[in-house]
XYZ file of C-alpha atoms in Angstrom:
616
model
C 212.912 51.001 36.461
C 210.087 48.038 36.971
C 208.437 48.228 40.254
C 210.932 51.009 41.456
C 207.902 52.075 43.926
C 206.677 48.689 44.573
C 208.176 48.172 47.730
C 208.472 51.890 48.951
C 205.772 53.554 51.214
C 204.053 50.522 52.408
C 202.670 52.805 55.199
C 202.378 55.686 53.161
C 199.328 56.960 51.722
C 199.430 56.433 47.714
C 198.220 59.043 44.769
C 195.935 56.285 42.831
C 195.593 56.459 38.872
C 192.385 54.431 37.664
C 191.966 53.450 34.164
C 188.604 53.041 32.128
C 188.506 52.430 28.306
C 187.371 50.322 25.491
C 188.646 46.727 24.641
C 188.481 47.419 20.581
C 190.407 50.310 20.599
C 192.750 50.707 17.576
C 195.988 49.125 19.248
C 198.367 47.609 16.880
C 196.161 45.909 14.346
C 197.157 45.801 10.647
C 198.144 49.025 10.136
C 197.300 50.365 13.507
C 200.381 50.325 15.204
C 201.062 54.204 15.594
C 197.452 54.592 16.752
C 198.744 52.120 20.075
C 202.270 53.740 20.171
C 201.048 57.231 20.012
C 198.156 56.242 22.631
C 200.790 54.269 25.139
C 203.046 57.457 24.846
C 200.236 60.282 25.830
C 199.379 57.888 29.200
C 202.951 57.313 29.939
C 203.515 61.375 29.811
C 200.044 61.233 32.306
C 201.704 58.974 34.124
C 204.666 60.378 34.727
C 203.184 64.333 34.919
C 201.083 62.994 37.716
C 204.397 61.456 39.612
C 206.078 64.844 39.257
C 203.311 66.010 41.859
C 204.650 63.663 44.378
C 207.756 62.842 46.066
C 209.817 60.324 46.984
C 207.217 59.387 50.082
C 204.032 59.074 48.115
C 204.041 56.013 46.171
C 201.697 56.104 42.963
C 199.774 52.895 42.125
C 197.617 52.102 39.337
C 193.917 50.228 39.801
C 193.433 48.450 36.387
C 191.318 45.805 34.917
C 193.309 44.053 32.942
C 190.844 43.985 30.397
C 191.418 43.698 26.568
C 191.839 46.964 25.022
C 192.955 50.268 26.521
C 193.715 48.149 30.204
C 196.383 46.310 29.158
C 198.034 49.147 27.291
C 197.891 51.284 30.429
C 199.242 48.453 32.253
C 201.790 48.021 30.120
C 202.800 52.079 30.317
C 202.562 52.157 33.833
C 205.168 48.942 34.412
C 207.443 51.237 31.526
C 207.180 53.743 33.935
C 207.832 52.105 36.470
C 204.716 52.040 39.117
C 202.854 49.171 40.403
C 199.569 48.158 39.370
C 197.127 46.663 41.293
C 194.703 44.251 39.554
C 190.962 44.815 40.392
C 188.814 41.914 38.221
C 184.487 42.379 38.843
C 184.828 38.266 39.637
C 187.472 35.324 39.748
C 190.278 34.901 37.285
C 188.681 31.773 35.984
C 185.362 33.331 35.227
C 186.741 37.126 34.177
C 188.648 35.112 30.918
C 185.760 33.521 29.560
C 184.464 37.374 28.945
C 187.708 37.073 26.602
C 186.928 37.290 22.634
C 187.455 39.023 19.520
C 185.483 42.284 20.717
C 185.384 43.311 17.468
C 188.288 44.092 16.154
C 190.206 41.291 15.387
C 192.367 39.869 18.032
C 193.039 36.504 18.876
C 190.980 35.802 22.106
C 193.801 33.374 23.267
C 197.078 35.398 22.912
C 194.881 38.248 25.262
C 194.493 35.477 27.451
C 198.254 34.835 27.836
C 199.035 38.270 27.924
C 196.459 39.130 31.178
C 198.634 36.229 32.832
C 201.473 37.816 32.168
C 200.305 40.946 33.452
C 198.583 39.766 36.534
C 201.573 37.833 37.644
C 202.942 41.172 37.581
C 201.122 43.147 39.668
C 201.647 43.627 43.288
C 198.136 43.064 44.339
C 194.857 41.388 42.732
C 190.895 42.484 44.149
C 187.833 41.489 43.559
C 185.650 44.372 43.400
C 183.161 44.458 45.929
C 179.520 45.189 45.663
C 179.623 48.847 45.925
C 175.725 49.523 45.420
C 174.156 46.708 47.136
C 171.210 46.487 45.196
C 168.208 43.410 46.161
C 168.132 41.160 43.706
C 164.709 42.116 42.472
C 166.582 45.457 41.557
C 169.008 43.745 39.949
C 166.435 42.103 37.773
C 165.000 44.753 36.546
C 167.993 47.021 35.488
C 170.802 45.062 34.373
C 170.692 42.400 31.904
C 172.735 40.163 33.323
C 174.253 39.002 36.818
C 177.826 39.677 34.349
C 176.567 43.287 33.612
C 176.286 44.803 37.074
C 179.631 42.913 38.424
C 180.914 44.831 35.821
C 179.556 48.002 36.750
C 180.875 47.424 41.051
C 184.105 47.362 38.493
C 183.989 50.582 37.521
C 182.462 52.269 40.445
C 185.007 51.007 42.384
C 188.096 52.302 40.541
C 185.947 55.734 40.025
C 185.365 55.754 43.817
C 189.097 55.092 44.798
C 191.135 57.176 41.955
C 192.731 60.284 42.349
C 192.713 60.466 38.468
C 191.110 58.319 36.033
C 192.813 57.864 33.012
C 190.007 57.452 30.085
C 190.728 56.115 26.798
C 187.202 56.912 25.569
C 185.989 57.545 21.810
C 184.144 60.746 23.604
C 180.653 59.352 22.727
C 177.921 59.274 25.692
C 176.237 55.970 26.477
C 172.335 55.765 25.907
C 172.378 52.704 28.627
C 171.454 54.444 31.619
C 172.621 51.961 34.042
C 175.624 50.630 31.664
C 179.206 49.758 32.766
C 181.386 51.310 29.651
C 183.805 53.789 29.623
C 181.793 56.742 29.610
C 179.496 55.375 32.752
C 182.916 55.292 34.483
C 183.755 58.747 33.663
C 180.305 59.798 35.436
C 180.944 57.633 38.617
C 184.740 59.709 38.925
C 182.870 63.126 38.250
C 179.619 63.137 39.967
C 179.509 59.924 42.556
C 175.961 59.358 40.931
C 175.232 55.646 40.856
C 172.141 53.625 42.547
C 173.351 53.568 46.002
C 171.373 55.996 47.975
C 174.319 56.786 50.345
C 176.593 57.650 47.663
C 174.071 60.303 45.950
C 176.385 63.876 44.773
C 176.727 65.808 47.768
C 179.243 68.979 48.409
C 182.566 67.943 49.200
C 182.195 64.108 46.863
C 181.732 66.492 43.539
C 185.790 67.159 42.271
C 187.247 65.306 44.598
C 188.869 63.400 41.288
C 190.346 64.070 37.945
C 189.683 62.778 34.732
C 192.392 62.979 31.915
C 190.558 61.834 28.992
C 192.350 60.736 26.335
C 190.411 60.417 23.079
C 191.126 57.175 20.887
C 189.185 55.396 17.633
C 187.466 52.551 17.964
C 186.732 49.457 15.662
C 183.294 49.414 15.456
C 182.443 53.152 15.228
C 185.127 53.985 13.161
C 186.101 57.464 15.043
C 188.557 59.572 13.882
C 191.581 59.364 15.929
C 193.067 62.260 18.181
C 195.624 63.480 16.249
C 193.206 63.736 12.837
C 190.299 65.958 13.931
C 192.556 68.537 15.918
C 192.725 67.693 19.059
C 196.079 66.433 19.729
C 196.931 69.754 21.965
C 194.028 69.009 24.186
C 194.449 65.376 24.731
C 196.701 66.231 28.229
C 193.757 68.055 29.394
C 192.147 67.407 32.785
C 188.426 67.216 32.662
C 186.168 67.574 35.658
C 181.815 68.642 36.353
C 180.960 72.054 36.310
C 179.424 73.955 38.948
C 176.495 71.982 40.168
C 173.824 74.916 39.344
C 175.101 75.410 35.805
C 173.649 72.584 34.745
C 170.368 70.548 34.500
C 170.600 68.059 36.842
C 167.683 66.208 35.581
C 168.983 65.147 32.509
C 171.319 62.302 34.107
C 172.419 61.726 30.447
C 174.478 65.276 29.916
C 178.013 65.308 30.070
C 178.305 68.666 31.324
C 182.436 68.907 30.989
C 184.421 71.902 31.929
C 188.198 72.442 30.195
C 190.995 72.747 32.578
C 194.696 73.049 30.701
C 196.223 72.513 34.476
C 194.630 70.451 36.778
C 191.818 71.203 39.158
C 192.272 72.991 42.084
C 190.070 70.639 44.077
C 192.482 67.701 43.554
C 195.485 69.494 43.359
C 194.439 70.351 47.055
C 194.251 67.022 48.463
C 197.501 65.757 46.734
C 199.188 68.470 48.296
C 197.977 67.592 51.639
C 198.839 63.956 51.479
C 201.986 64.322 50.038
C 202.404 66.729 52.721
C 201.240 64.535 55.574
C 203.522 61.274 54.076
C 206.873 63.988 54.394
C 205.963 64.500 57.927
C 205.234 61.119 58.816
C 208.164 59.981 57.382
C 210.014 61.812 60.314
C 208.446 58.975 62.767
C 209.336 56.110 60.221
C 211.577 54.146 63.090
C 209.077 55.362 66.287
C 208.313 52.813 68.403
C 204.255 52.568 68.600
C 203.307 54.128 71.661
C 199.660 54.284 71.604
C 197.551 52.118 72.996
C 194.510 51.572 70.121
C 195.030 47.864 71.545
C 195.766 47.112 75.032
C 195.065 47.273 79.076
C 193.792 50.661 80.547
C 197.406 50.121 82.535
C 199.183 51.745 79.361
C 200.318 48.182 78.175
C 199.784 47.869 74.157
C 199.518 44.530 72.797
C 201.413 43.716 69.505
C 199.086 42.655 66.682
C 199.953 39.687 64.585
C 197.922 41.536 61.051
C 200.645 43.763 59.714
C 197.388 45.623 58.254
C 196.058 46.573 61.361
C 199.398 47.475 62.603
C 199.644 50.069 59.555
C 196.394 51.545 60.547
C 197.207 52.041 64.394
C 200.569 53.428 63.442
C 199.087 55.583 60.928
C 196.791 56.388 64.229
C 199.941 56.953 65.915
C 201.573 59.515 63.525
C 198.661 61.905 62.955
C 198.056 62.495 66.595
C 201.900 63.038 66.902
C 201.085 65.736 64.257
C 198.424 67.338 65.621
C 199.857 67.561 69.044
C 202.993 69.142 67.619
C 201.383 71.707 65.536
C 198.996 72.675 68.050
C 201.695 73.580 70.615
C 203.717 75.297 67.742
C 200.527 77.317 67.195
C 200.060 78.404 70.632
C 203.383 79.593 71.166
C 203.839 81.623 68.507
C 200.478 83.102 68.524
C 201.391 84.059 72.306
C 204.597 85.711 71.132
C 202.695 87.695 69.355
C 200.011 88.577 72.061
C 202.772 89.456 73.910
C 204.464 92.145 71.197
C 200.753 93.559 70.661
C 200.981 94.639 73.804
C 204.245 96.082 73.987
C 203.467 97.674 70.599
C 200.546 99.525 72.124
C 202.127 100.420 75.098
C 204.703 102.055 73.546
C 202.277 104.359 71.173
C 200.739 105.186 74.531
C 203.719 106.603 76.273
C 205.065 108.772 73.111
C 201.674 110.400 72.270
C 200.222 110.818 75.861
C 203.500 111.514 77.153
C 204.837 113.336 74.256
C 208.528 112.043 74.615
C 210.084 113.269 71.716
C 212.016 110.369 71.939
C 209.694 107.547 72.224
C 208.953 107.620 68.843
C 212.268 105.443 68.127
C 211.367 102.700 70.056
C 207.887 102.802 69.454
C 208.635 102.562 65.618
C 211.258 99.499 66.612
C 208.402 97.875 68.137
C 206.316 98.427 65.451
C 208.360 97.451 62.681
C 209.355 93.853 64.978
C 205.804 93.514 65.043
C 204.798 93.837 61.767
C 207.543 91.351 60.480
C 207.162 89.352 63.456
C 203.305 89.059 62.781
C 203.901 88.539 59.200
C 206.325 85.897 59.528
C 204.418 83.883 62.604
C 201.070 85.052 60.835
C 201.392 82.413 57.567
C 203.123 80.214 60.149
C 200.123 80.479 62.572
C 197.706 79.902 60.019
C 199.752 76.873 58.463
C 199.956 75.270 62.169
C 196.309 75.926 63.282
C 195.262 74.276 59.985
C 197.322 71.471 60.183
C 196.610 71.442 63.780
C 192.962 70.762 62.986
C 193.081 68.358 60.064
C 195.643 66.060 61.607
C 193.509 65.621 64.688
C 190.272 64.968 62.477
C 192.390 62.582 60.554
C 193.809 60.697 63.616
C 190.583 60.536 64.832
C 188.944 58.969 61.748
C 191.588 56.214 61.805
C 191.254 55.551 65.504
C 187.737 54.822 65.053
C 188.138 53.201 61.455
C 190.731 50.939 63.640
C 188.066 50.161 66.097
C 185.246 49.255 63.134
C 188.093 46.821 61.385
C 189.094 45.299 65.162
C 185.269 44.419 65.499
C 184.994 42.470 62.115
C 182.363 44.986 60.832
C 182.877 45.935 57.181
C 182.119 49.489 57.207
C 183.361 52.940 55.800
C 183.416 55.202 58.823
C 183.806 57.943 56.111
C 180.671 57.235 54.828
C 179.190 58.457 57.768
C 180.293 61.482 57.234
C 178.067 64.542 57.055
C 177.680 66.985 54.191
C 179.760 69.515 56.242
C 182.683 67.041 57.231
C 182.927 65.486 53.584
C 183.115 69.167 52.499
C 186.114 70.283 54.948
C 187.883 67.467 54.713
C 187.655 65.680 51.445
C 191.157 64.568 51.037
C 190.957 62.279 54.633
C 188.318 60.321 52.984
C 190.415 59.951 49.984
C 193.568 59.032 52.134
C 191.617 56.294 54.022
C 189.841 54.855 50.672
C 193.541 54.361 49.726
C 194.735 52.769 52.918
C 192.013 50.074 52.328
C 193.592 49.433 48.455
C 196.603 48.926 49.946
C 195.601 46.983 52.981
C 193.590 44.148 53.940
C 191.286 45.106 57.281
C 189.744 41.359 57.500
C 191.156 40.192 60.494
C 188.843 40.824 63.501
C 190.731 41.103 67.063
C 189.569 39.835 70.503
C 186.088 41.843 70.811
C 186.955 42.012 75.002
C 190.362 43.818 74.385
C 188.356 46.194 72.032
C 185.369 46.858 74.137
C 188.230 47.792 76.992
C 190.383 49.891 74.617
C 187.394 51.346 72.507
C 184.099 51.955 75.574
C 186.361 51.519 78.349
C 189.066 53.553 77.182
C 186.760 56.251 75.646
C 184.391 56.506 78.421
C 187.715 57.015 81.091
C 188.959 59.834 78.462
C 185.634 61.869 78.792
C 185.250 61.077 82.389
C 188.843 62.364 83.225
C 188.429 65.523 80.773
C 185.101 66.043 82.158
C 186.742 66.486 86.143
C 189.610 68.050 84.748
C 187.711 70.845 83.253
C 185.668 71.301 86.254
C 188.267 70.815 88.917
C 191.919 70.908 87.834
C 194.112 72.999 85.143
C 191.248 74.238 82.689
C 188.897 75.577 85.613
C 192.125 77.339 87.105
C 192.797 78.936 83.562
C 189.082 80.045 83.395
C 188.902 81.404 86.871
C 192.236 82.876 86.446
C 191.193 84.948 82.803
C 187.802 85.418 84.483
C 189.377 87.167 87.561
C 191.915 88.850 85.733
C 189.083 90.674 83.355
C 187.442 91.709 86.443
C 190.274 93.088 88.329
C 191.570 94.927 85.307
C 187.636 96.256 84.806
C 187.100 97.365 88.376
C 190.911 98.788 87.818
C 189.723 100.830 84.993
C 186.860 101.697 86.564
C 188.591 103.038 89.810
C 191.090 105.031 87.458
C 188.209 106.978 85.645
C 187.206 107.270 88.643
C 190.187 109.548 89.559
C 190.546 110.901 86.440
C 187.036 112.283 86.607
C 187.411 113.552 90.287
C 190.809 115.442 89.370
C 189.615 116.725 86.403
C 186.999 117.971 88.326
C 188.845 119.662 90.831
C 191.451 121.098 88.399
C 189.057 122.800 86.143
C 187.663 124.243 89.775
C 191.393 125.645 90.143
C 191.144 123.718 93.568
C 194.283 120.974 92.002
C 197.077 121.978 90.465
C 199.416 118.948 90.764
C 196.747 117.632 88.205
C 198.429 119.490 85.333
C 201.863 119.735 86.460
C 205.083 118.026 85.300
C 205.714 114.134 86.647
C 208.998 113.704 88.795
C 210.030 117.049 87.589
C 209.938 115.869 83.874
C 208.414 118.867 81.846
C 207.152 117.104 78.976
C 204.534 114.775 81.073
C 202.289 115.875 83.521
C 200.048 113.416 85.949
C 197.539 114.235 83.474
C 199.483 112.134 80.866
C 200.501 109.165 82.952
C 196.448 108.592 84.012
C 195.658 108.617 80.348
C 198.816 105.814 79.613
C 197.088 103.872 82.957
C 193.504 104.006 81.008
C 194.546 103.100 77.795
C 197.286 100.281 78.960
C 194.289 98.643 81.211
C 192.431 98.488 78.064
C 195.149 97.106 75.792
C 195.656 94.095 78.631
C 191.940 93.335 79.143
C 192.080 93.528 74.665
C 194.924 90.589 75.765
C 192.973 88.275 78.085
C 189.860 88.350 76.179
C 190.939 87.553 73.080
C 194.013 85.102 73.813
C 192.482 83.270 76.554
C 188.952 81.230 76.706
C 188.213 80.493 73.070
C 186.322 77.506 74.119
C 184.239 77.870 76.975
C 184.849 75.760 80.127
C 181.194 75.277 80.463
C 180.965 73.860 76.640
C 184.236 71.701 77.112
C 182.159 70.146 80.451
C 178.913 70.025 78.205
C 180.796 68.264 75.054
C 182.572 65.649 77.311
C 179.400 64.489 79.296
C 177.729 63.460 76.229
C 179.796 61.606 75.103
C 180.219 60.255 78.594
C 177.097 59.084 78.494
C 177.083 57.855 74.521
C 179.720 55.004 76.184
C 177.922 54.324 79.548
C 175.370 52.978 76.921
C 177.469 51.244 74.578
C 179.070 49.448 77.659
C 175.930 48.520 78.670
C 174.854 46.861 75.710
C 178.131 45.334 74.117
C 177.189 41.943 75.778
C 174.023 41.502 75.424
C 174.441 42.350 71.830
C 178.040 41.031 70.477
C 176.969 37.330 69.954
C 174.134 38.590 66.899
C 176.526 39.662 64.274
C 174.372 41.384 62.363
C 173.038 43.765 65.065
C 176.798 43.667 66.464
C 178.057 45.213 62.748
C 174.965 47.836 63.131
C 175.525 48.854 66.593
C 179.683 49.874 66.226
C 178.794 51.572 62.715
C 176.123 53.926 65.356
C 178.702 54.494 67.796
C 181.252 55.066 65.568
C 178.658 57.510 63.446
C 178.534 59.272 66.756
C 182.041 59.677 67.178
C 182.576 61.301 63.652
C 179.585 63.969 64.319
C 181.193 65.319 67.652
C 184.616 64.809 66.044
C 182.735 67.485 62.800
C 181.444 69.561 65.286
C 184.804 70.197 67.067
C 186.637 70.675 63.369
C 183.800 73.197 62.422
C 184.102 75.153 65.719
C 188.023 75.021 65.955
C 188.179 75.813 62.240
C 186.238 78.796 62.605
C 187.589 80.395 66.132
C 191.262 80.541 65.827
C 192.997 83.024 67.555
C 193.074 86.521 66.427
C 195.231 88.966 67.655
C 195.403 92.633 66.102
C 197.927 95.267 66.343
């Protein structure tokens, strides 16, 4: 069973398990042995609980630090169980063992040694974490006691920041160190994003977005009782996670303000449905050829990229816009189907009760009945498109213009320029493309003129063209036509209340009698009755066009495209005056990319917000 997932869904998007603990947990000293084998058997069951959310298409990895302790004992469970692990160290190999020693409790610094080199050679992948807060040096100074300290803490941040769950093997007793790097610092980071970086502050959408499991284990030095002594062996499974942000005091940075949840929270369980949704789908276009054309001529002729990394990210381009273009005709259709069978539905209520056909009421109740299954069926299925519709397109466009930030060398988080509003809606894209950089390696910077042609040209040519389609081509016609159509059908209703007035008139003046007599010799309907049908089946199909049709206006669609026209007529006018001073090069794609993700929000929220609705 070693490394059975190792290999499998390289392009897939992984479900990442983070570990944080302390290195003189009781494991296997003296007379400690069934403290590490009971320990090593609650993460495997994490482990392996956490894989039974998943399928075969969404690998799970494991970010660990190797260190003494409660890392290598994860490490260890998570090779029994079979998934990779992927090393993260704060610094180089060399310089991470000289942190090596007894910590306390007992172990012989040099057999630790040999066993991280065993483990490491193990893994599939090592990293160094990066700086994740980039504090100034003077800041540095001043909080941290040592250089050692706060690579430490980029450690933990880091596998807080990219974990789905963090597995902590924590005494449960709160650190007085404010700015500290321990296990229960780490714990924070997971549950409430709060560190020194002003970017990464808790905002809606960043709170729950992970899952702690906390599994409670002695230490040396403190002497803590172990789990399975002071009662809490039933609860040691249980997924912890922050409560509601105004149910606690968020001035007292200190409080641990934990909320029980036997099963785990809804927030995560959310975004590991959606990406092991998304990696079934994809799998479907596994053996597609990549069509798009993220790198390439303006002729339609894509260029292949040596970096298998970037190739991952353009095909994982590719994919999502495959699945956002299929859902959103599925959608449409079957939304219009049921347009469609409103009307009929209405129609046929109209004849039996104006008409009073005994016999209409069959077919009227056929239609209704078709309808209501119909609309229940096609309803969920609507709803489950239109969604999916929406998020695939915000996710294809996040890794289009992730693609174009990694082409131009800059190292940059488009997420991270996400608003409150986006990070909210669509949490679990931000966690798919955090995991996408774990498992790849965006360093390789591609010819800056192909970008600027693919990225400004290409952009600016999209807008432009959308811009004269809307106000010359199909969506003007489709405008003009509902537009014209609403008219007709009101000057149509209009004309028949006309004529329903005047008759009226003229029959309660005795002066028409046709007015109240039978239609084609059919005694149950009279004249009278087929007006009212007219009247009320005008209504029902102007109910149709307005509702169906014209969601988004043609004047906004003009509106939305000439903006961002414009945003590229600048950014082509600057990219060479500007692309030989790196630094103001890295600033000026992270603005126009910040750009892109705003309009790309504002479309989600408005899309999101004004599906179709049809009611029978």
């Amino acid at each position: 069973m070693k490394h059975r997932q190792k290999l499998q869904g390289y392009n897939n998007i992984p479900i990442i398990i983070g570990v944080t603990g302390h290195r003189d947990i009781f494991c296997g000293i003296e007379n400690d042995t069934e403290d590490c084998e009971e320990i090593k058997a609650q993460v495997k069951t994490a482990i392996e609980e956490i894989i039974s959310l998943c399928d075969k298409n969404t690998p799970v990895i494991m970010l660990n630090a190797l260190a003494q302790g409660a890392d290598m004992l994860c490490a260890e469970a998570a090779f029994e169980c079979g998934i990779p692990v992927y090393a993260v160290l704060p610094c180089e190999k060399e310089k991470y063992l000289t942190s090596f020693d007894d910590c306390g409790c007992g172990r012989n610094p040099e057999e630790d040694k040999n066993h991280f080199n065993e483990l490491i050679n193990n893994c599939t992948k090592v990293i160094i974490a990066p700086d994740q807060e980039r504090l100034s040096k003077s800041v540095k100074e001043a909080k941290f006691d040592s250089a050692e300290s706060y690579e430490y803490r980029q450690l933990g941040i880091y596998i807080a920041e990219h974990s789905h769950f963090l597995l902590a093997l924590w005494d449960g007793v709160e650190s007085t160190n404010q700015y500290g790097c321990g296990a229960a610092e780490v714990i924070k980071f997971a549950l409430t994003h709060d560190y020194l970086d002003s970017e990464h502050v808790p905002v809606p959408g960043t709170i729950n977005d992970s899952a702690v499991i906390w599994i409670k284990c002695r230490r040396k030095k403190s002497g803590c009782k172990s789990a399975r002594d002071d009662g809490r062996s039933e609860e040691i499974k249980k997924v912890y996670r922050i409560k509601d942000v105004d149910s606690f005091d968020i001035d007292d940075s200190r409080k641990f303000p934990y909320k029980d949840f036997v099963s785990c929270p809804e927030c995560i369980t959310e975004i590991i449905k959606k990406t092991v949704r998304y990696n079934v789908e994809t799998a479907f276009y596994k053996g597609e050829k990549i069509k798009d054309f993220l790198y390439g001529d303006n002729s339609g002729n894509s260029y292949e990229i040596a970096d298998k990394d970037m190739n991952s990210l353009r095909s994982q381009y590719f994919k999502a816009d495959l699945l956002a273009t299929a859902y959103r005709d599925r959608y449409k259709r079957r939304m219009l189907a049921v347009a469609i069978l409103s009307v009929c539905v209405a129609f046929s209520f109209l004849i039996y009760d104006d008409c009073s056909i005994f016999g209409m009421i069959y077919p009227c109740l056929g239609c209704l009945i078709v309808a209501i299954v119909t609309t229940a069926v096609c309803g969920v299925k609507y709803k489950d498109y239109h969604k999916k519709y929406i998020q695939y397109r915000a996710l294809a466009e996040v890794l289009r213009t992730q693609f174009y930030i990694c082409a131009c060398g800059t190292k940059a988080f488009v997420c991270d320029e996400f608003s409150w509003t986006q990070k909210s809606d669509i949490a679990w894209i931000e966690k798919a493309l955090r995991m996408l950089f774990i498992i790849h390696d965006f360093k390789k910077p591609l010819d800056k003129d192909k970008v600027k042609n693919n990225w400004i040209i290409g952009q600016y040519c999209y807008h432009n063209s959308q811009l004269k389609k809307n106000k010359k081509k199909s969506h003007k016609r489709q405008a003009k036509l509902c537009k014209r159509a609403t008219s007709a059908l009101f000057i149509v209703s209009i004309a028949l209340y006309s004529i329903i007035l005047l008759f009226e008139s003229l029959a309660l003046c005795g002066i028409l009698d046709f007015w109240k007599g039978t239609f084609f010799n059919i005694e149950t309907i009279s004249w009278r009755n087929i007006g009212a049908v007219a009247v009320g089946l005008s209504a029902v199909i102007t109910l149709f066009f307005s509702s169906y049709f014209d969601k988004l206006s043609n004047e906004r669609k003009c509106e939305d495209h000439a903006k961002m026209k414009n945003l590229y007529i600048y950014a082509l006018r600057n990219w060479d005056n500007i692309v030989s001073d790196k630094t103001r090069f890295n600033r000026f794609v992270v603005n126009i990319a910040r750009e892109e993700i705003i309009e790309n929000g504002v479309w989600y929220s408005y899309v999101n917000e004004s599906g179709l609705q049809i009611n029978i």
